[in-house]
Coordinates of C-alpha atoms in Angstrom, one line a residue:
X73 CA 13.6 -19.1 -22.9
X74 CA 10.8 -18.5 -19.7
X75 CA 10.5 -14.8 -20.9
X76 CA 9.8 -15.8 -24.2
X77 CA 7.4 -18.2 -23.7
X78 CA 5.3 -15.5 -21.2
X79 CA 5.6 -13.4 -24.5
X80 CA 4.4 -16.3 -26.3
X81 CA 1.5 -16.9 -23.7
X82 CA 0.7 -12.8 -24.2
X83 CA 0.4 -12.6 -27.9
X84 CA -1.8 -16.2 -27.7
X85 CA -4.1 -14.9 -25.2
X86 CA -4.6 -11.1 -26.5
X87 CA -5.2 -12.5 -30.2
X88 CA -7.9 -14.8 -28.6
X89 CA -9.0 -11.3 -26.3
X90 CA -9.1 -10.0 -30.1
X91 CA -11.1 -12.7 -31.6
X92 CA -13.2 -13.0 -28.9
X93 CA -14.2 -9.1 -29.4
X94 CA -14.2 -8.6 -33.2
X95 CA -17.9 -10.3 -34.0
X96 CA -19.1 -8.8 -31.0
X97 CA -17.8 -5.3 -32.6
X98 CA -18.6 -6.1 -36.0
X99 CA -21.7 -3.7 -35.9
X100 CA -19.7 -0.9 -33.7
X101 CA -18.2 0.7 -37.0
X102 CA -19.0 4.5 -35.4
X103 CA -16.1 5.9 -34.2
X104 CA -16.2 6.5 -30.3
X105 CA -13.7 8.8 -28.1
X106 CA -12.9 7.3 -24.7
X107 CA -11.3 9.6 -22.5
X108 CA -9.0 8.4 -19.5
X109 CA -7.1 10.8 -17.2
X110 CA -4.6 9.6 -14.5
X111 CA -3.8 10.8 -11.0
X112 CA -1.1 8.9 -11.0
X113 CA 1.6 11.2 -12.7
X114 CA 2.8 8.7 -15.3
X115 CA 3.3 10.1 -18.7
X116 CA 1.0 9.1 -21.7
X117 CA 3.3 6.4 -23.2
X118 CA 2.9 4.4 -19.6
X119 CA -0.9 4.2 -19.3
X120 CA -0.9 3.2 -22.9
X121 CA 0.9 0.4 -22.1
X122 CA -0.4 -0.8 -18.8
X123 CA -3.8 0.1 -19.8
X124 CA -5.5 0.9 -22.6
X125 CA -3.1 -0.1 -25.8
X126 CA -5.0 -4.2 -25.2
X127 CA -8.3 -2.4 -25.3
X128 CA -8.0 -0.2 -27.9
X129 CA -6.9 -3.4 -30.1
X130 CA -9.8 -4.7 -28.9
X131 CA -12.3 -2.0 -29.8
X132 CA -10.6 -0.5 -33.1
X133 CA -13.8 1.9 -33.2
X134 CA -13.3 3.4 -30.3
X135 CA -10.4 6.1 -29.4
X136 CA -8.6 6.2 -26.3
X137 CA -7.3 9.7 -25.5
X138 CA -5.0 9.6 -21.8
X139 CA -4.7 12.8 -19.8
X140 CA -2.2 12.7 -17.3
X141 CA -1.7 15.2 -14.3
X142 CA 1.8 15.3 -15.1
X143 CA 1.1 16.6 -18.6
X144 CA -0.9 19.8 -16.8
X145 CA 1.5 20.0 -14.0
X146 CA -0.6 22.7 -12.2
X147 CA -0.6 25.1 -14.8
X148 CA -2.9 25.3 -17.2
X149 CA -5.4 25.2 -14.3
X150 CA -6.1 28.8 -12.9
X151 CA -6.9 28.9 -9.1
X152 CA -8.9 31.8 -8.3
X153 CA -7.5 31.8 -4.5
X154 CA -4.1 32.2 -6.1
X155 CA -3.9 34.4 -8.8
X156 CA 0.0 34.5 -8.9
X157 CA 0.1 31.4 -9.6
X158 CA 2.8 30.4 -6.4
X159 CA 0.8 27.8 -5.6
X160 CA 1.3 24.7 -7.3
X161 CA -2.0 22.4 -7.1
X162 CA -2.0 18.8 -6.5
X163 CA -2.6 16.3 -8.9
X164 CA -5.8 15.2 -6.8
X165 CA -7.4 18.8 -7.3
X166 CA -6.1 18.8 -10.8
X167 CA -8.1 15.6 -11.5
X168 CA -11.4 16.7 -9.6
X169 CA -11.0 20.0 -11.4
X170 CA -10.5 18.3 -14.8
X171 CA -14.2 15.7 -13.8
X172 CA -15.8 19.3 -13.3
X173 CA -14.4 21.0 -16.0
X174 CA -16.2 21.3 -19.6
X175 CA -14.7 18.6 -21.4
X176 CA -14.6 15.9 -18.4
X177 CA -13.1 12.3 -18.5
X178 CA -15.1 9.3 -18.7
X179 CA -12.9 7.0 -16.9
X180 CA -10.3 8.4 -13.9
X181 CA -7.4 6.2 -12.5
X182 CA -6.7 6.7 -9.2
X183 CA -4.7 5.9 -6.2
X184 CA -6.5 4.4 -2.9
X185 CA -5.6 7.7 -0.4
X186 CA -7.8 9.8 -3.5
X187 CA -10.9 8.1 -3.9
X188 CA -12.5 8.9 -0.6
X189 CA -11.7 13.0 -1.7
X190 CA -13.2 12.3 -4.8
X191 CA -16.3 10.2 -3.6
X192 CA -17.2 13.2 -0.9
X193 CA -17.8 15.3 -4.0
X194 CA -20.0 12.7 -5.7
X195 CA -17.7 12.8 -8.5
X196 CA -18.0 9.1 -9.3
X197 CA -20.8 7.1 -10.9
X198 CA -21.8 3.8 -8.5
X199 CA -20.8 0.8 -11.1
X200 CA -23.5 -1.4 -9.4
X201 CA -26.3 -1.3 -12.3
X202 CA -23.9 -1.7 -15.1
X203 CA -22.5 -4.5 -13.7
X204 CA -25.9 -6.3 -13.2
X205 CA -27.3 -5.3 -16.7
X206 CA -23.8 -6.5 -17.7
X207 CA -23.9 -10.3 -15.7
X208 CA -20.1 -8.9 -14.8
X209 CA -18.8 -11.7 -13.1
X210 CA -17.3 -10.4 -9.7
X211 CA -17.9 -14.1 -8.0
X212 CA -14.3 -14.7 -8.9
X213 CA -12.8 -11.5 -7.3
X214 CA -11.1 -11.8 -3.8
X215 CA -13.2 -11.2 -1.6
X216 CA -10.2 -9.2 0.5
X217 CA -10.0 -6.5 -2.8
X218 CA -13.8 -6.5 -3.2
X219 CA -15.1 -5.8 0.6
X220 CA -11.8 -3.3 0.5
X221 CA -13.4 -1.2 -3.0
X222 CA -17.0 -1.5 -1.1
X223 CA -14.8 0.5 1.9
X224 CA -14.1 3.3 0.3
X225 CA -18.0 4.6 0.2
X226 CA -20.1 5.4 3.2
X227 CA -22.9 3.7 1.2
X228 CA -21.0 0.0 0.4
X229 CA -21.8 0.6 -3.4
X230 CA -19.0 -0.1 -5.7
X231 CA -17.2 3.3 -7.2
X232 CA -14.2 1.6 -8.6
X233 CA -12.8 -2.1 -9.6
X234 CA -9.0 -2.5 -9.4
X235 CA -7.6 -5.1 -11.7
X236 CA -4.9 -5.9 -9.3
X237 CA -3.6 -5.5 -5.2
X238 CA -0.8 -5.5 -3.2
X239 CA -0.6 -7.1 0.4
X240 CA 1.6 -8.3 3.3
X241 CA 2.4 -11.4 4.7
X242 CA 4.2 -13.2 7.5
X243 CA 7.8 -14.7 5.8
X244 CA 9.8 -17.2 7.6
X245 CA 12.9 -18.6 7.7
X246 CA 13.0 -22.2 7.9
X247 CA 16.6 -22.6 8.1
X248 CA 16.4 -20.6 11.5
X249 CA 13.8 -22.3 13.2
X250 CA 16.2 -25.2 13.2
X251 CA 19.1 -23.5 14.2
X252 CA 17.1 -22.6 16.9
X253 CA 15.7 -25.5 17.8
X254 CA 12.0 -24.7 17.5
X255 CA 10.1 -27.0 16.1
X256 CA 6.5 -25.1 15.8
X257 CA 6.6 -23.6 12.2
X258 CA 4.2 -20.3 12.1
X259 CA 0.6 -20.9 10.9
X260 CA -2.0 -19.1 9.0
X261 CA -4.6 -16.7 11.4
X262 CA -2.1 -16.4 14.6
X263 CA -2.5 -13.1 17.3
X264 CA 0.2 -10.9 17.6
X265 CA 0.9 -12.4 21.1
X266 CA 1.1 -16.1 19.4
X267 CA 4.1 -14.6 17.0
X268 CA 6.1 -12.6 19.6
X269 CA 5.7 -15.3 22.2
X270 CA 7.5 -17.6 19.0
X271 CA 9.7 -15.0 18.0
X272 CA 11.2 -14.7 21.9
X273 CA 11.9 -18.8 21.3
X274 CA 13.9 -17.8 18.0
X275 CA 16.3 -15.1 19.0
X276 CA 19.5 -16.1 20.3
X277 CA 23.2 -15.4 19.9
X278 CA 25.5 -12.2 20.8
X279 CA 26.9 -9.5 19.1
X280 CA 27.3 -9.6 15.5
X281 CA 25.9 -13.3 15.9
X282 CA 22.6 -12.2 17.0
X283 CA 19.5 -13.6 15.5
X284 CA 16.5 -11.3 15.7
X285 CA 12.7 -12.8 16.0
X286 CA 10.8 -10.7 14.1
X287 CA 10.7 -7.6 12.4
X288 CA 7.7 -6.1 11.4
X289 CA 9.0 -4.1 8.3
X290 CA 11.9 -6.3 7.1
X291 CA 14.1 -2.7 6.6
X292 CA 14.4 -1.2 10.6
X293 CA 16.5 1.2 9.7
X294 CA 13.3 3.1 8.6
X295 CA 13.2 3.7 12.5
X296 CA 9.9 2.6 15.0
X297 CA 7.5 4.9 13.9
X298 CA 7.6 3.5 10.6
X299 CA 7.6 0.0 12.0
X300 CA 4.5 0.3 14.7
X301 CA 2.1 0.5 11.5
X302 CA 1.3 -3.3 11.1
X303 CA 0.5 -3.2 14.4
X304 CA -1.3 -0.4 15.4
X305 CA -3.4 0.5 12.5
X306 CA -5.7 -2.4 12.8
X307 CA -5.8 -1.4 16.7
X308 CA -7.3 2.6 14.8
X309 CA -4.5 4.2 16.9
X310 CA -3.8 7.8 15.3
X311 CA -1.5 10.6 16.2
X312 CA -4.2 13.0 16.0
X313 CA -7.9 13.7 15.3
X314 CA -9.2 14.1 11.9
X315 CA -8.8 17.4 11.9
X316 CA -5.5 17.4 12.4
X317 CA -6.2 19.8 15.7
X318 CA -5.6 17.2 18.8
X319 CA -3.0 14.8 19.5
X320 CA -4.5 11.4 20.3
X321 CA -1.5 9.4 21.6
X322 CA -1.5 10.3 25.4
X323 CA -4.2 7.0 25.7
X324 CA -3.9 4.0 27.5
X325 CA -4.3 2.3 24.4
X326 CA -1.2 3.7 22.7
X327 CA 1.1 3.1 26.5
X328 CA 0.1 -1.1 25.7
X329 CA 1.1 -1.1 22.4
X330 CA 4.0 1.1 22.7
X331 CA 5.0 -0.6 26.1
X332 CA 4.8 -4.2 23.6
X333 CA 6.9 -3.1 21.0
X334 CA 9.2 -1.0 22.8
X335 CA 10.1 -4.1 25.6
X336 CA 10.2 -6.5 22.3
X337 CA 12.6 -3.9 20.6
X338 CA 14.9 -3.5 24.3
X339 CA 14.9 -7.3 24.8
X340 CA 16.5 -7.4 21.2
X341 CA 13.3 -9.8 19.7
X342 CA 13.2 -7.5 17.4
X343 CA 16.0 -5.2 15.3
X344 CA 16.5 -1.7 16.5
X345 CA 18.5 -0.7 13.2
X346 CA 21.0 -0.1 14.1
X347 CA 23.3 -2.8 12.2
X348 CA 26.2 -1.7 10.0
X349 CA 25.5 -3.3 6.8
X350 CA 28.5 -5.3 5.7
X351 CA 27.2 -7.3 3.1
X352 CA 25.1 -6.4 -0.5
X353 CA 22.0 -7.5 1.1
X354 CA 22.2 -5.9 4.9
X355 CA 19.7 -3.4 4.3
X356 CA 17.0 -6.1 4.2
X357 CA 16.7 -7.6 7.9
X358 CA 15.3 -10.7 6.4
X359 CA 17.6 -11.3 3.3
X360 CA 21.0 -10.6 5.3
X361 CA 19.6 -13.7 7.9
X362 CA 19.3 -11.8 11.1
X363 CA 15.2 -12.2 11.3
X364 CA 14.0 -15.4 11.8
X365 CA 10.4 -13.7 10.7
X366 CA 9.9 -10.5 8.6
X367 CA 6.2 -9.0 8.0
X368 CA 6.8 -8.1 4.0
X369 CA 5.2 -6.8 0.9
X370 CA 4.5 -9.3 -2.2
X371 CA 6.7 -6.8 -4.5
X372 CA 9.8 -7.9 -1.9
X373 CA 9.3 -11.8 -2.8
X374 CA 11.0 -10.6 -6.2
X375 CA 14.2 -9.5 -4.4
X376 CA 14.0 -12.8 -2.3
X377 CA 13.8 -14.9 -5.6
X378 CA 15.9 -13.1 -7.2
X379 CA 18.7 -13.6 -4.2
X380 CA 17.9 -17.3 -4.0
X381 CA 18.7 -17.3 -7.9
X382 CA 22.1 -15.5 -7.9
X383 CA 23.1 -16.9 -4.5
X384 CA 26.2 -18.3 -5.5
X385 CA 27.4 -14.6 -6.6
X386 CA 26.5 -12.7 -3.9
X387 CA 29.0 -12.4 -1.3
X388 CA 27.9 -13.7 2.2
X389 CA 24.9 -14.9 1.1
X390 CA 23.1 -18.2 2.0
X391 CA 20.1 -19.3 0.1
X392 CA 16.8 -19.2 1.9
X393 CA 14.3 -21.9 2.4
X394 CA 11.1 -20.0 2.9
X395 CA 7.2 -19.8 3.3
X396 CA 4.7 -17.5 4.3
X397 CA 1.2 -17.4 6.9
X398 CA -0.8 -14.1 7.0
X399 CA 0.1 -11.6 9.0
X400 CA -1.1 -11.6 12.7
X401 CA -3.9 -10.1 14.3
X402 CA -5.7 -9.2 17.7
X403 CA -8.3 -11.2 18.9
X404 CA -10.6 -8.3 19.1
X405 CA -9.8 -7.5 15.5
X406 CA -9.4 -11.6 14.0
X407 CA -7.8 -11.3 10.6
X408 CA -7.9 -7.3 10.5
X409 CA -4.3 -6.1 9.2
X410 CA -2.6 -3.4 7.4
X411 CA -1.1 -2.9 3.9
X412 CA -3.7 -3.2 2.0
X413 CA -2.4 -1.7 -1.4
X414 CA -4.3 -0.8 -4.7
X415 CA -2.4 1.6 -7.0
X416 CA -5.4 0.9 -9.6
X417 CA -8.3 2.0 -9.5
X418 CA -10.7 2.8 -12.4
X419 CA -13.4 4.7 -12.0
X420 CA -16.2 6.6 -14.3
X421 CA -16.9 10.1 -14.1
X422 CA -20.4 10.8 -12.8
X423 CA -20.4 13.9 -15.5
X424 CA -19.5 11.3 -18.3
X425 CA -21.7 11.6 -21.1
X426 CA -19.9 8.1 -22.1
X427 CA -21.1 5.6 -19.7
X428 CA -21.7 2.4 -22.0
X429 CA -18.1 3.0 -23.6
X430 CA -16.6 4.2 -20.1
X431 CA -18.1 0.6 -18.8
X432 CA -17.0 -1.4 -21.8
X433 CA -13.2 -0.5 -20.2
X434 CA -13.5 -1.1 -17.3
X435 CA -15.1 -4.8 -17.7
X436 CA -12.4 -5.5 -20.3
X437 CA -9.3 -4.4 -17.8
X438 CA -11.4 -6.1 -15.0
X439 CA -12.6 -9.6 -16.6
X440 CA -11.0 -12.9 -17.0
X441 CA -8.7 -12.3 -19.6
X442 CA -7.1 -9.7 -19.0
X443 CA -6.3 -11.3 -15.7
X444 CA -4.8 -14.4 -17.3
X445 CA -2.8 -12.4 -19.1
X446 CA -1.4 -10.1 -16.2
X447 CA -0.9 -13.1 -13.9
X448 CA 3.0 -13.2 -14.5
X449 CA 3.6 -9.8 -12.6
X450 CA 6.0 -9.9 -10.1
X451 CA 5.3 -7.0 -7.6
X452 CA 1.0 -7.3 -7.8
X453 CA -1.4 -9.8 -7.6
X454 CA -4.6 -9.8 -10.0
X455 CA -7.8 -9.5 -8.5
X456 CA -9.1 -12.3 -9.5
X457 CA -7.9 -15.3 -7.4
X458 CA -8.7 -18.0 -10.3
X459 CA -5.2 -16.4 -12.1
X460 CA -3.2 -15.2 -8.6
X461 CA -0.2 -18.4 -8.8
X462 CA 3.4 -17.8 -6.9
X463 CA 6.1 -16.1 -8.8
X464 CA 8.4 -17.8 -11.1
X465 CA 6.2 -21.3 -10.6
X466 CA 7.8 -21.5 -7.0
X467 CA 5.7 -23.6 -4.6
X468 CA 4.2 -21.2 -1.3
X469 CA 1.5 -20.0 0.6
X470 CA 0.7 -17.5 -1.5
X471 CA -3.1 -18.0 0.0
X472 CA -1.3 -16.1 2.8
X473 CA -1.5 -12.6 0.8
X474 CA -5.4 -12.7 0.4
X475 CA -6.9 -15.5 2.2
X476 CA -9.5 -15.2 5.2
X477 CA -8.0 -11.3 6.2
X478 CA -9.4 -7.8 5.8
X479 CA -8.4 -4.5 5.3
X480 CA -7.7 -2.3 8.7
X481 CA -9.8 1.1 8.4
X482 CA -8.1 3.4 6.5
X483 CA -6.9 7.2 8.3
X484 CA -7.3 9.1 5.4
X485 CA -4.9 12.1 6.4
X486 CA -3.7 13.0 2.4
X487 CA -5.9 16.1 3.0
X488 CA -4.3 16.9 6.3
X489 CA -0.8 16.6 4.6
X490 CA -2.0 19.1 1.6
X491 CA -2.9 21.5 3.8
X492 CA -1.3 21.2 6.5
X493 CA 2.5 21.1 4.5
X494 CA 4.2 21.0 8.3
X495 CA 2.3 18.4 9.8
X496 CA 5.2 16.1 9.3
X497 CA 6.6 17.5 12.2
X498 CA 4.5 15.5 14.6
X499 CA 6.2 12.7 13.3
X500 CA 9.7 13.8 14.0
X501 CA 8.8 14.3 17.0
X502 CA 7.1 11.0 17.7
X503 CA 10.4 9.4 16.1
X504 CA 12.5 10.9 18.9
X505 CA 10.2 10.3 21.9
X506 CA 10.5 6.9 20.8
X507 CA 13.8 6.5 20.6
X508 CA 13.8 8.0 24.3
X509 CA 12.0 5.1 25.4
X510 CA 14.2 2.7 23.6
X511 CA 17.6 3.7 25.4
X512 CA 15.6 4.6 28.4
X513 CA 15.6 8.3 28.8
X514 CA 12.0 8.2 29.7
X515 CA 9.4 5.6 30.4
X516 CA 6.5 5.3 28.1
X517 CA 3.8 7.4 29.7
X518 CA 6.7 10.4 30.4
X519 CA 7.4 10.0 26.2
X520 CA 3.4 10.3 25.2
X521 CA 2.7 13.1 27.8
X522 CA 5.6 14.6 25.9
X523 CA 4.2 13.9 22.3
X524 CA 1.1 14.9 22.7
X525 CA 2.3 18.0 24.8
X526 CA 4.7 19.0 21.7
X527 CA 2.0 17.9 18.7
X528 CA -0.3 20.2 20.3
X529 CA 1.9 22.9 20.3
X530 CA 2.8 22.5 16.7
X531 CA -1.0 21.4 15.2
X532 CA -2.1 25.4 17.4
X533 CA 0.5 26.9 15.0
X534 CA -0.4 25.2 12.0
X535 CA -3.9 26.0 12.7
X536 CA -3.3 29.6 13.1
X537 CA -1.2 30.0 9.8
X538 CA -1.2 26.6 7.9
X539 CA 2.3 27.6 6.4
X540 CA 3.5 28.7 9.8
X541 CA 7.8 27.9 10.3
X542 CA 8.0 25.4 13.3
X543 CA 10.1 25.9 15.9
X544 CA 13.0 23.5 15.4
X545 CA 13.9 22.6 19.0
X546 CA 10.0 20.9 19.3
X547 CA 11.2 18.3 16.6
X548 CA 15.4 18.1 16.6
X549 CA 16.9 15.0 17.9
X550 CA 20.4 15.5 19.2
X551 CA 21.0 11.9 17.0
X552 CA 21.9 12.6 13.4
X553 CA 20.2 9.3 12.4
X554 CA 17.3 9.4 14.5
X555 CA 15.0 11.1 11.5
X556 CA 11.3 10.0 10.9
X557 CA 10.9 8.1 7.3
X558 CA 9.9 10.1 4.3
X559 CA 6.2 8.2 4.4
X560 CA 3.0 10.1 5.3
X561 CA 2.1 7.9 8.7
X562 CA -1.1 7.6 8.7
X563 CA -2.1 10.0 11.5

């Protein structure tokens, strides 16, 4: 019945999206070709529906043609600094090449870690004048997404809008708290040191009983290095310049936060990972009810809901009365954080010889409308905070995901990791060094000297021959499970 009315509410709003157009477009009977290519490596049939198929209903005169990456693959492309074609290109040089190329696109979708690549090539055109001629309404955009498009440019124009965002959040279990005894709930704008001083008050029990703090990933098992991120990146902390030539850890910046997290991690505050999962839902620190307080993504409040819903069939499993604050933050840094998302953007092509039609998209997928009708989703938010409301009508701090933070500078190391295809060695290594530290095999400053010793080592070799093998006894931990995460970590 709920998914039916939502369908309902679609078809309502897009035919008044359609009404609203049609005596506007009365006059536009010339037929117009809009061209959109993706970075994203969707096929065709997906953009269509996520993107354009609403406009084009919209604008019957005007043509939407979708390139995709995927669709070229790296092959149709010749490189003239691989004529054997061995090397297969990214599908960020396959999208500048195709802005460059003779036929360009007017409008590009991209992904946040390509815009800076693209906008160093002045491939973009600023949207700033359209949307003044325009009277584009961009009071009712968080201000969180639109300080964070403003970011990506070294002159604080606007390249791109992005209909929708991702963040994190602060969850809590309220259940726990009064198992605990702790009557101080968590609040919006805390520090770091007001959370872990809480969490210490929250963790209690032995053995399979114990209740953990915090974690600051909800999923440990993705191992330390993984789970540092939240905290470090607002902090600028990076394994290595931007080069990707020096390591940058042996600091006495990195030795406090490492020392932090490494004594929360030893005095069992927070999860090391290493839990057997015995239940459906042990994977998740958070949903299996051994953290009090989990640092998660809005996607993850669908698996939460979803839980809660079926609770009575899942095996071990105990509802869970929740609500969320935003994430915490250092005083030096109030309301800075990480995990920032936008999987979104839309761009236009400076080489467009389009611009009024390129425009006309991007205010459609960007305005009011299209936001009221995209407001269901359960894994983004919409942009613009008049249409952002809690999933499934459940009552929360959703405020919490966008309110009163701001996006933590961005290391931009995509480049590094295209080039540089064994970089992702330095974070092997940092995952074993830190393990070291856990079970006490060496103190913090003997595990950084040892990093940055080891990085260096392996960043010389790269340099000399960016291909070069690595020598596996700098990264090879005598623990099976003690592998880095398959994520680029932000350097």
């Amino acid at each position: 019945m709920k998914k039916m009315v939502i369908t309902l509410l679609s078809l309502t709003i897009a035919g008044s999206m359609l009404a609203a157009c049609t005596n506007k477009a009365e006059s536009d009977t010339t037929e117009q070709v809009l061209r959109i290519a993706s970075a994203f490596g969707n096929d065709e049939d997906f953009i269509r529906e996520q993107y354009t198929q609403l406009f084009e209903l919209a604008n019957e005169n005007i043509k939407v043609e979708v390139i995709t990456t995927e669709n070229i693959g790296g092959k149709s492309i010749e490189d003239p600094s691989d004529p054997d074609g061995s090397k297969v290109k990214s599908s960020l040089d396959i999208m500048m090449d195709l802005m460059e190329g003779p036929n360009p696109p007017d409008v590009v979708l991209l992904g946040a870690e390509q815009i800076k690549a693209i906008l160093s090539k002045n491939l973009l055109a600023p949207l700033d004048a359209q949307i003044n001629k325009t009277k584009f309404d961009t009071t009712d955009i968080v201000p969180l997404v639109l300080e964070s498009l403003k970011s990506f440019s070294e002159d604080g124009q606007l390249y791109a809008l992005s209909p929708t965002f991702n963040s994190s959040a602060l969850i809590y279990n309220k259940q726990m708290f009064i198992d605990a005894g702790v009557t101080d709930l968590p609040r919006d704008n805390m520090t770091w040191d007001e959370v872990f001083a809480l969490a210490k008050r929250l963790t209690h029990g032995d053995g399979a009983d114990h209740k953990y703090g915090i974690s600051l990933s909800s999923q440990s098992n993705d191992g330390m290095l993984y789970e540092l991120q939240p905290y470090i990146q607002p902090l600028q902390l990076h394994m290595y310049d931007e080069l990707g030539e020096k390591m940058t850890v042996d600091t006495p910046q990195w030795q406090d936060a490492i020392t932090t997290l490494s004594q929360l991690q030893k005095d069992k505050i927070i999860p090391s990972g290493d839990n057997p999962p015995k239940g459906p839902l042990d994977y998740d620190d958070f949903l299996s009810g051994r953290v009090a307080m989990a640092i998660v993504n809005y996607g993850q409040l669908e698996q939460l809901n979803n839980a809660n819903k079926n609770a009575d069939a899942i095996k071990g499993y105990t509802k869970i009365d929740w609500d969320t604050v935003t994430v915490p933050s250092f005083p030096e840094a109030p309301g800075v954080v990480a995990n920032i998302g936008f999987n979104s953007l839309m761009a236009i092509n400076a080489k467009s010889t389009n611009l009024e039609t390129a425009w006309k998209f991007l205010e459609f997928s960007n305005g009011e409308k299209w936001a009221q009708l995209k407001s269901h989703s359960t894994y983004q938010m919409v942009a613009r905070k008049k249409y952002i409301q809690p999933q499934l009508g459940i009552d929360f701090n959703i405020a919490a995901f966008y309110n009163n933070i701001k996006q933590a500078p961005m290391f931009d190391n995509n480049k590094l990791y295209r080039e540089k295809t064994n970089i992702w060695v330095i974070d092997q290594i940092g995952q074993n060094i830190l393990q070291d530290i856990i079970t006490n095999k060496k103190s913090v400053k003997e595990a950084l000297v040892e990093w940055e010793t080891k990085g260096n080592l392996v960043l010389q070799k790269i340099k000399e021959n960016p291909n070069a093998e690595i020598d596996p006894s700098l990264y090879q931990s005598d623990d099976p499970n003690n592998q880095a995460p398959g994520v680029h970590w932000g350097g």
